[in-house]
Amino acid sequence: MENLNNDYTHIKGWGIDADPKNEPTYPMKKYTGDDHKRLNWDRPPLQPVNIEVLHSTERPNITAVFGTSTPPSGLSGAIRRYAFQFSENQYMHWLPLLLADRVNVVEGIVDDLKRGHIPNIFAERGMKAELKHNPKGLAKRILVTVAVTSIAYAILKGKSKKR
Amino acid sequence: MLAMNYRGPRRVRADQKPMPEILHPNDAIIRVTRSCICGSDLHLYHGLVPDTRVGMTFGHEFIGVVEEIGPSVEKLKVGDSVIVPFNIACGTCAFCKQELYGNCHESNPQATAVGGIFGYSHTAGGYDGGQAEFVRVPYADVGPTVIPPGMDHDNAVLLTDVVPTGYQAAEMGGIKAGDTVVVFGAGPVGIMAAKCAWLFGAARVIVFDHVEYRLEFVKNYANCEAYNFRSIEDPVLFVKKTTDWLGADVCIDAVGADASGDAMQTITGKKLLLQAGSATALHWAINSVKKGGIVSIVGVYGPTDNLVPIGNVVNKGITIRANQASVKRLLPRLIEHIEAGRLDPKAMITHRVPLEEVADAYHIFSSKLDNCIKTVLIPPSARR
């Protein structure tokens, strides 16, 4: 047992059956007692914060290091900032983040076009490999897409004629 | 430099991106020589993990050569070839001190439930990953380990995640000599978990999947029984019948959020995103294990909720043990296993693909084309 400052001698039998080997996290965790020092470890030097870093409301600060990939921007960034007002415990944190991810996909296409790059979505989806290793599957996929698009077009055209 | 660039669900490409820089005194810049696509990268690729931003570079399984070090780095020098664990760990927080390197509290500002992971969305810290020519590696004195002389680099790259994760899956199972162990999933981690279960004294190892070529591979590679759950009516009932109607001693979920096999889980978890991925494998693991048994989870799930039979966990008195693998803790033992020939991870590598063809590599792995089990990406600078 680790040596605690608290005195439990008035509690008969306190800790008598404590057995580190009967511990669900054993042997994954090497007990040092550091858990009970709470948030008082010597922090590593802090990485300078030169970009916007959103941080969980479940911690008091930004971690000593952090990733600098793709800081929040645009509409998706605004949605992410909103999401980070809520704790990790709440759907209002995670669901807006999923929405932001989808908005970000559209922003990515717009950014590509702004830079004069037309994204080759066929290539980005690995369809060259599909053609090589699963040509029947690719043909089926194309046929289904054409059929669904044609049916949708026919329905829309029919509706506009009725008007 | 050339790097993988995420553009949206099922869309990636190789692009030129700026070189990474030293941003912290204990950073290192690594020139990547090999990186893998992990099964858990597919959760990102399929758009299942919240806060996966367009423009990010994935990749948490990589090795390389130290190109540059920050002023406080003492344990590495320029030119060292290193294994880089997928966990970003500070080595000083309460969790790292207790060897819970997958739970570092000083590497991920965006979420407290998971430590920093290279190239694994902003939910895991927002770090660009190693499917690139170069990568920034924080806490260079803590995680990276010099590749032992003579070790095949194909084995080394698999020590960054898949081998430790498979091994820890078996370790967390608390396998006792004579136990029957059931592994759900015959992806690389499931294959390794099956292989490692024997190291802990299992008497019988059974693997379930629905991809025939993977079942054939695991049966031979891990000397285990392997069954296609699509060809049996109910895998849980099958386990009960084959274990004298009691259930397995240990069940391992080595699949996570992308599991197939249950229409309800697939629709709510993978199509509608109403739960954090499909929890089919975990559902089966809980229901297949004996009363008082252990369920070990290494399959990755998103951070929201999943539908699992928690009532059965209570009623059967099941112990659930789960974590991201603590790679640094396990490396010395696993290196011993490889050097002694007890583990041969490189046999799982089926595809070596130039980084430029990353889109095809992801599609092949995701769609399980060309009998793909494990894909290694080779950057152009490593091919010269």
XYZ file of C-alpha atoms in Angstrom:
547
model
C 0.000 0.000 0.000
C 1.205 3.486 -0.683
C 1.846 5.602 2.402
C -0.935 8.175 2.684
C -0.875 11.113 5.036
C -4.451 10.479 6.050
C -4.916 8.376 9.173
C -7.443 5.612 8.767
C -6.533 3.666 11.914
C -9.976 4.402 13.318
C -11.525 2.378 10.526
C -11.253 -1.247 11.489
C -9.774 -3.360 8.764
C -9.062 -0.486 6.386
C -6.944 -1.652 3.460
C -6.463 -5.129 4.867
C -7.362 -6.867 1.644
C -5.601 -4.461 -0.691
C -3.622 -6.460 -3.197
C -1.953 -4.749 -6.115
C -2.077 -8.004 -8.075
C -5.873 -8.007 -7.766
C -6.140 -4.859 -9.804
C -7.855 -4.665 -13.144
C -5.162 -2.498 -14.710
C -2.305 -4.762 -13.551
C 0.166 -5.307 -15.219
C -0.532 -2.411 -17.562
C 0.037 0.190 -14.872
C 3.120 0.508 -12.729
C 1.903 2.024 -9.480
C 3.965 4.947 -8.292
C 1.381 6.896 -6.308
C 1.614 9.798 -8.768
C -2.151 9.623 -9.302
C -2.710 11.037 -5.871
C -0.498 14.034 -6.456
C -3.193 15.144 -8.878
C -2.185 17.779 -11.427
C 1.101 18.652 -9.718
C 3.734 17.039 -11.881
C 6.656 19.090 -13.208
C 5.362 20.137 -16.585
C 7.633 19.887 -19.620
C 8.623 23.204 -21.250
C 5.645 24.672 -23.056
C 5.416 24.849 -26.838
C 4.792 28.478 -27.869
C 1.194 29.029 -28.936
C 1.436 30.740 -32.325
C -1.761 29.354 -33.820
C -5.328 28.984 -32.618
C -5.563 25.828 -30.484
C -8.978 24.773 -29.275
C -8.818 22.944 -25.981
C -11.184 20.716 -24.093
C -13.186 22.369 -21.321
C -12.257 19.333 -19.240
C -8.725 20.589 -18.757
C -7.464 23.927 -17.424
C -4.894 24.654 -20.090
C -3.290 23.687 -23.363
C -0.980 20.689 -23.128
C 2.785 21.254 -23.148
C 2.912 20.185 -26.785
C 0.211 20.127 -29.415
C -0.236 19.523 -33.123
C -0.178 22.409 -35.561
C -1.924 20.704 -38.447
C -4.855 22.605 -39.967
C -5.932 25.233 -37.391
C -9.678 26.043 -37.440
C -10.744 28.308 -40.279
C -13.822 29.392 -42.215
C -17.324 28.239 -41.418
C -16.102 24.843 -40.209
C -13.748 26.644 -37.833
C -16.639 28.681 -36.425
C -18.598 25.474 -35.838
C -15.589 23.881 -34.145
C -15.180 26.910 -31.843
C -18.834 26.529 -30.877
C -18.372 22.803 -30.231
C -15.438 23.432 -27.909
C -17.691 25.424 -25.564
C -19.099 22.078 -24.458
C -17.371 19.314 -22.561
C -16.402 15.979 -24.067
C -19.337 14.574 -22.120
C -21.905 16.309 -24.306
C -23.343 15.573 -27.720
C -23.155 19.322 -28.362
C -19.404 18.870 -28.463
C -19.164 15.904 -30.824
C -22.096 16.337 -33.200
C -21.135 19.877 -34.291
C -17.589 18.585 -34.838
C -18.925 15.921 -37.214
C -20.959 18.642 -38.973
C -17.850 20.836 -39.186
C -15.941 17.941 -40.765
C -18.535 17.684 -43.545
C -18.602 21.461 -44.094
C -14.809 21.336 -44.223
C -14.973 18.905 -47.165
C -16.856 21.500 -49.220
C -14.406 24.192 -48.071
C -11.571 21.937 -49.214
C -13.007 21.702 -52.725
C -13.542 25.481 -52.840
C -9.932 26.027 -51.676
C -8.658 23.686 -54.366
C -10.593 25.570 -57.044
C -9.386 28.932 -55.704
C -5.821 27.695 -56.131
C -6.632 26.649 -59.676
C -6.558 22.953 -58.817
C -9.484 20.849 -59.967
C -9.583 17.886 -57.582
C -9.432 14.542 -59.361
C -12.035 12.873 -57.185
C -11.824 9.656 -59.226
C -8.122 9.363 -58.386
C -8.548 10.554 -54.783
C -11.039 7.762 -54.174
C -8.531 5.180 -55.397
C -10.567 4.217 -58.413
C -7.429 3.370 -60.399
C -6.875 0.525 -57.932
C -10.558 -0.433 -58.147
C -10.270 -0.610 -61.934
C -7.208 -2.819 -61.647
C -8.332 -5.162 -58.887
C -12.128 -5.079 -59.054
C -13.249 -3.979 -62.545
C -16.605 -5.743 -62.228
C -17.303 -3.930 -58.962
C -16.400 -0.610 -60.544
C -18.641 -1.268 -63.534
C -21.497 -2.191 -61.190
C -20.916 0.972 -59.168
C -20.953 3.145 -62.291
C -24.125 1.464 -63.579
C -25.904 1.959 -60.235
C -24.835 5.625 -60.104
C -26.013 6.238 -63.673
C -29.322 4.460 -62.988
C -30.005 6.387 -59.760
C -29.076 9.703 -61.400
C -31.274 8.968 -64.412
C -34.255 8.032 -62.256
C -33.828 11.160 -60.119
C -33.522 13.292 -63.256
C -36.636 11.708 -64.782
C -38.641 12.299 -61.586
C -37.533 15.931 -61.346
C -38.237 16.514 -65.047
C -41.695 14.950 -64.671
C -42.488 17.238 -61.729
C -41.388 20.381 -63.577
C -43.594 19.435 -66.602
C -46.662 19.072 -64.340
C -46.184 22.640 -63.130
C 7.913 17.573 -49.055
C 5.456 14.946 -50.244
C 2.695 13.984 -47.801
C -0.653 12.277 -47.672
C -3.457 14.866 -47.691
C -6.960 14.037 -46.383
C -9.682 15.661 -48.505
C -12.821 14.089 -47.022
C -14.343 10.665 -46.389
C -12.761 8.129 -48.783
C -10.752 10.883 -50.526
C -7.012 11.284 -50.036
C -4.102 12.279 -52.229
C -0.374 12.898 -52.127
C 0.517 16.594 -52.131
C 3.465 18.848 -51.558
C 3.303 20.345 -48.051
C 5.678 22.570 -46.044
C 8.522 20.873 -44.195
C 7.806 20.354 -40.472
C 9.783 22.488 -38.041
C 11.131 22.149 -34.520
C 8.448 23.842 -32.380
C 9.510 22.652 -28.921
C 12.984 22.094 -27.441
C 12.391 18.343 -27.194
C 11.151 17.919 -30.773
C 12.875 15.938 -33.475
C 12.294 15.924 -37.213
C 12.290 12.409 -38.613
C 12.854 11.519 -42.252
C 10.352 8.742 -42.753
C 11.612 5.545 -44.377
C 8.491 3.423 -43.963
C 4.957 4.126 -42.787
C 1.956 1.855 -42.622
C -1.763 2.280 -43.084
C -3.384 1.043 -39.889
C -6.853 -0.462 -39.635
C -7.709 2.435 -37.350
C -6.689 4.888 -40.106
C -9.706 3.515 -41.933
C -11.981 4.956 -39.224
C -10.574 8.381 -40.157
C -10.702 7.587 -43.879
C -14.370 6.611 -43.541
C -15.182 9.859 -41.720
C -16.108 8.224 -38.405
C -13.837 10.243 -36.089
C -14.997 13.759 -35.142
C -12.654 16.704 -35.808
C -10.846 15.100 -38.726
C -9.883 18.188 -40.681
C -9.338 18.479 -44.417
C -5.645 18.958 -45.150
C -4.368 16.725 -42.355
C -1.728 14.056 -42.935
C -2.513 10.691 -41.359
C -0.073 8.028 -40.230
C 0.830 6.839 -36.753
C 2.898 3.788 -37.711
C 6.265 4.916 -39.030
C 10.007 4.579 -38.653
C 12.718 6.816 -39.978
C 16.029 8.552 -39.585
C 16.589 11.486 -37.222
C 17.104 14.510 -39.443
C 17.146 17.317 -36.856
C 16.821 17.573 -33.069
C 15.685 20.301 -30.695
C 18.135 21.842 -28.168
C 17.030 19.699 -25.209
C 17.108 16.316 -26.950
C 19.713 14.078 -25.314
C 18.851 10.493 -26.193
C 18.818 10.770 -29.987
C 21.350 12.042 -32.452
C 21.071 13.008 -36.092
C 21.332 9.894 -38.239
C 19.792 7.465 -35.740
C 17.226 5.067 -37.204
C 14.263 5.005 -34.859
C 10.995 3.269 -34.113
C 8.434 5.954 -33.251
C 5.589 4.691 -31.021
C 2.186 5.893 -32.119
C 1.565 7.422 -28.674
C 2.919 10.919 -28.050
C 3.988 10.783 -24.418
C 5.673 13.374 -22.190
C 7.185 10.924 -19.714
C 6.523 13.242 -16.774
C 2.767 13.354 -16.128
C 1.205 11.015 -13.588
C 0.026 8.656 -16.308
C 3.326 8.387 -18.160
C 5.157 7.844 -14.873
C 2.967 4.795 -14.374
C 3.813 3.561 -17.878
C 0.402 4.441 -19.254
C 2.062 6.025 -22.280
C -1.157 5.834 -24.271
C -2.832 8.101 -21.724
C -0.389 11.025 -21.555
C -1.979 14.198 -20.216
C 0.474 16.623 -21.816
C 0.068 15.826 -25.490
C -3.539 16.410 -26.476
C -5.269 19.710 -25.699
C -8.429 18.815 -27.606
C -9.558 15.808 -25.573
C -8.758 14.431 -22.144
C -9.917 10.884 -22.858
C -7.049 10.086 -25.207
C -3.407 11.063 -25.360
C -1.780 12.531 -28.449
C -1.482 10.263 -31.474
C 0.342 11.095 -34.700
C -1.944 11.842 -37.627
C -5.132 10.883 -35.876
C -7.452 13.907 -36.112
C -7.638 16.838 -33.725
C -9.482 14.597 -31.297
C -6.037 13.038 -30.774
C -4.050 16.271 -30.676
C -3.951 17.627 -34.229
C -0.522 16.282 -35.156
C 0.377 15.637 -38.764
C 1.375 12.021 -39.163
C 4.052 9.943 -40.770
C 2.531 9.174 -44.164
C 4.913 11.790 -45.426
C 8.579 12.306 -46.186
C 9.190 14.111 -42.896
C 7.355 14.383 -39.601
C 7.694 16.379 -36.400
C 8.075 14.102 -33.368
C 7.478 15.779 -29.973
C 9.063 14.446 -26.754
C 11.895 12.919 -28.746
C 13.648 11.760 -25.562
C 10.632 9.718 -24.476
C 9.022 7.713 -27.270
C 11.454 7.092 -30.120
C 13.634 4.010 -29.720
C 16.734 3.298 -31.764
C 16.203 0.277 -34.024
C 18.397 -2.556 -32.713
C 21.275 -3.494 -35.020
C 20.303 -6.240 -37.400
C 16.565 -5.809 -37.003
C 14.680 -5.940 -40.284
C 13.059 -2.534 -40.802
C 9.855 -4.197 -41.946
C 9.640 -5.729 -38.475
C 10.603 -2.418 -36.878
C 7.781 -0.453 -38.506
C 5.245 -2.955 -37.185
C 6.552 -2.403 -33.654
C 5.118 1.127 -33.698
C 1.547 -0.087 -33.204
C 0.266 -3.360 -34.580
C 2.544 -5.724 -32.649
C 2.244 -3.924 -29.280
C -1.506 -3.502 -29.724
C -2.017 -7.171 -30.541
C 0.257 -8.206 -27.695
C -1.447 -5.903 -25.207
C -4.840 -7.222 -26.315
C -3.708 -10.678 -25.201
C -2.010 -9.318 -22.094
C -5.134 -7.438 -21.007
C -7.070 -10.672 -21.443
C -5.279 -11.980 -18.382
C -4.935 -15.269 -20.205
C -4.244 -18.222 -17.914
C -2.697 -21.486 -19.025
C -5.443 -23.599 -20.560
C -7.747 -20.710 -21.501
C -9.842 -20.583 -24.641
C -9.346 -17.203 -26.324
C -11.668 -15.840 -28.999
C -10.436 -12.976 -31.183
C -12.958 -10.982 -33.189
C -11.273 -9.593 -36.291
C -8.539 -10.997 -38.530
C -7.007 -7.677 -39.463
C -3.331 -7.181 -38.583
C -4.076 -6.466 -34.902
C -6.391 -9.459 -34.563
C -3.822 -11.664 -36.290
C -1.144 -10.482 -33.860
C -3.463 -10.868 -30.853
C -4.127 -14.479 -31.880
C -0.417 -15.104 -32.291
C 0.386 -13.531 -28.909
C -2.401 -15.356 -27.046
C -0.207 -18.460 -27.200
C 2.629 -16.586 -25.503
C 0.401 -16.238 -22.460
C -0.502 -19.928 -22.342
C -3.782 -20.154 -24.216
C -4.917 -23.697 -24.904
C -7.175 -22.816 -27.792
C -7.364 -19.707 -30.006
C -10.360 -19.019 -32.249
C -10.609 -16.107 -34.706
C -13.735 -14.753 -36.400
C -13.883 -12.560 -39.490
C -15.751 -12.496 -42.786
C -12.828 -12.053 -45.175
C -11.787 -15.494 -46.382
C -8.194 -14.734 -47.381
C -7.519 -13.193 -43.973
C -9.013 -16.203 -42.212
C -6.789 -18.463 -44.289
C -3.765 -16.334 -43.382
C -4.438 -16.206 -39.646
C -5.129 -19.938 -39.506
C -1.657 -20.663 -40.854
C 0.250 -17.731 -39.338
C -1.155 -17.967 -35.819
C -1.869 -21.709 -35.746
C -5.426 -21.063 -34.678
C -8.969 -21.990 -35.616
C -10.551 -19.461 -37.962
C -14.206 -19.132 -38.896
C -16.208 -16.962 -41.249
C -19.083 -15.539 -39.214
C -21.137 -15.171 -42.379
C -21.125 -18.921 -42.871
C -22.333 -19.683 -39.362
C -25.698 -18.558 -38.147
C -24.669 -16.923 -34.901
C -21.036 -16.570 -33.763
C -22.033 -16.258 -30.113
C -24.004 -19.490 -30.201
C -21.121 -21.109 -32.063
C -18.699 -20.119 -29.268
C -21.071 -21.407 -26.605
C -21.455 -24.771 -28.358
C -17.735 -25.195 -28.864
C -16.894 -24.374 -25.231
C -19.230 -26.842 -23.534
C -21.955 -24.192 -23.521
C -20.098 -21.918 -21.086
C -18.383 -19.386 -23.325
C -14.766 -18.437 -23.930
C -12.475 -17.540 -21.033
C -11.241 -14.444 -22.837
C -12.707 -12.503 -25.765
C -10.775 -9.842 -27.672
C -12.360 -7.078 -29.753
C -9.751 -6.347 -32.414
C -12.101 -4.601 -34.811
C -13.597 -1.414 -33.390
C -15.827 1.060 -35.155
C -15.809 -0.458 -38.639
C -17.211 -3.859 -37.735
C -19.502 -5.743 -40.116
C -21.953 -8.515 -39.304
C -24.988 -6.816 -37.781
C -27.307 -4.716 -39.920
C -28.597 -2.607 -37.033
C -25.082 -1.749 -35.847
C -23.940 -1.019 -39.399
C -26.852 1.298 -40.176
C -26.810 3.212 -36.890
C -23.019 3.250 -36.498
C -21.549 3.515 -39.968
C -24.283 4.946 -42.170
C -26.262 7.303 -39.919
C -23.459 8.008 -37.399
C -26.005 7.774 -34.579
C -23.387 5.908 -32.557
C -19.603 6.028 -32.558
C -19.227 3.351 -35.204
C -20.530 -0.184 -35.322
C -19.989 -2.069 -32.058
C -20.750 -5.527 -33.465
C -17.452 -7.098 -32.395
C -17.740 -5.784 -28.851
C -21.358 -6.911 -28.658
C -20.316 -10.427 -29.679
C -17.320 -10.400 -27.318
C -19.496 -9.562 -24.310
C -22.039 -12.209 -25.214
C -19.455 -14.895 -26.085
C -17.322 -14.709 -22.964
C -18.055 -16.955 -19.998
C -19.482 -15.650 -16.720
C -16.632 -14.060 -14.819
C -14.580 -13.902 -18.028
C -12.522 -11.071 -19.430
C -13.214 -8.932 -22.480
C -10.192 -7.123 -23.837
C -10.833 -4.191 -26.173
C -8.221 -2.743 -28.496
C -10.598 -1.959 -31.352
C -10.911 1.804 -31.744
C -14.251 3.554 -31.304
C -15.249 7.180 -31.651
C -15.782 9.355 -28.590
C -19.580 9.428 -28.493
C -21.711 6.413 -27.532
C -22.124 2.798 -28.618
C -24.900 0.266 -28.254
C -23.534 -2.669 -26.280
C -25.255 -5.153 -23.928
C -24.019 -3.573 -20.720
C -26.670 -5.494 -18.734
C -24.907 -8.714 -19.673
C -21.597 -7.272 -18.458
C -23.186 -6.803 -15.047
C -25.126 -10.050 -14.930
C -22.220 -12.183 -16.111
C -19.672 -10.439 -13.893
C -17.426 -9.685 -16.847
C -14.222 -7.726 -16.444
C -13.586 -5.336 -19.308
C -9.984 -4.262 -19.885
C -9.145 -1.771 -22.566
C -6.560 0.777 -23.575
C -4.473 2.155 -26.354
C -1.296 0.089 -26.368
C 1.502 1.440 -24.206
C 4.085 0.971 -26.931
C 7.136 2.212 -25.056
C 6.447 -0.109 -22.116
C 6.153 -3.133 -24.366
C 8.973 -2.506 -26.844
C 11.846 -4.205 -24.961
C 9.916 -7.465 -24.543
C 8.596 -7.435 -28.091
C 12.052 -6.812 -29.533
C 13.177 -9.900 -27.580
C 10.313 -11.917 -29.056
C 11.223 -10.862 -32.593
C 14.940 -11.476 -32.110
C 14.162 -14.906 -30.661
C 11.928 -15.702 -33.623
C 8.807 -16.063 -31.516
C 7.116 -13.292 -33.505
C 7.560 -12.577 -37.206
C 5.427 -9.505 -37.881
C 6.780 -8.677 -41.335
C 5.047 -11.772 -42.706
C 1.824 -9.755 -42.502
C 3.048 -7.178 -45.030
C 1.368 -7.834 -48.360
C 1.746 -4.481 -50.120
C 4.610 -2.002 -50.511
C 3.287 1.106 -52.220
C 5.014 4.374 -53.208
C 3.687 7.275 -51.119
C 2.627 8.965 -54.370
C -0.017 6.217 -54.766
C -1.508 6.712 -51.304
C -5.089 7.052 -52.640
C -4.920 3.636 -54.274
C -3.255 2.167 -51.194
C -6.082 3.354 -48.922
C -8.735 2.073 -51.298
C -7.078 -1.345 -51.627
C -6.809 -1.683 -47.832
C -10.294 -0.329 -47.136
C -11.994 -2.499 -49.765
C -9.802 -5.517 -48.991
C -8.719 -5.869 -52.612
C -5.794 -7.928 -53.873
C -5.674 -10.037 -50.654
C -4.380 -7.018 -48.742
C -3.463 -7.500 -45.087
C -0.872 -4.828 -44.326
C 0.282 -1.959 -46.507
C 3.591 -0.132 -46.172
C 4.019 3.250 -47.835
C 7.509 4.107 -49.033
C 8.329 7.818 -49.474
C 10.337 8.788 -52.570
C 13.359 9.828 -50.484
C 13.545 6.310 -49.015
C 13.604 4.694 -52.448
C 16.669 6.528 -53.719
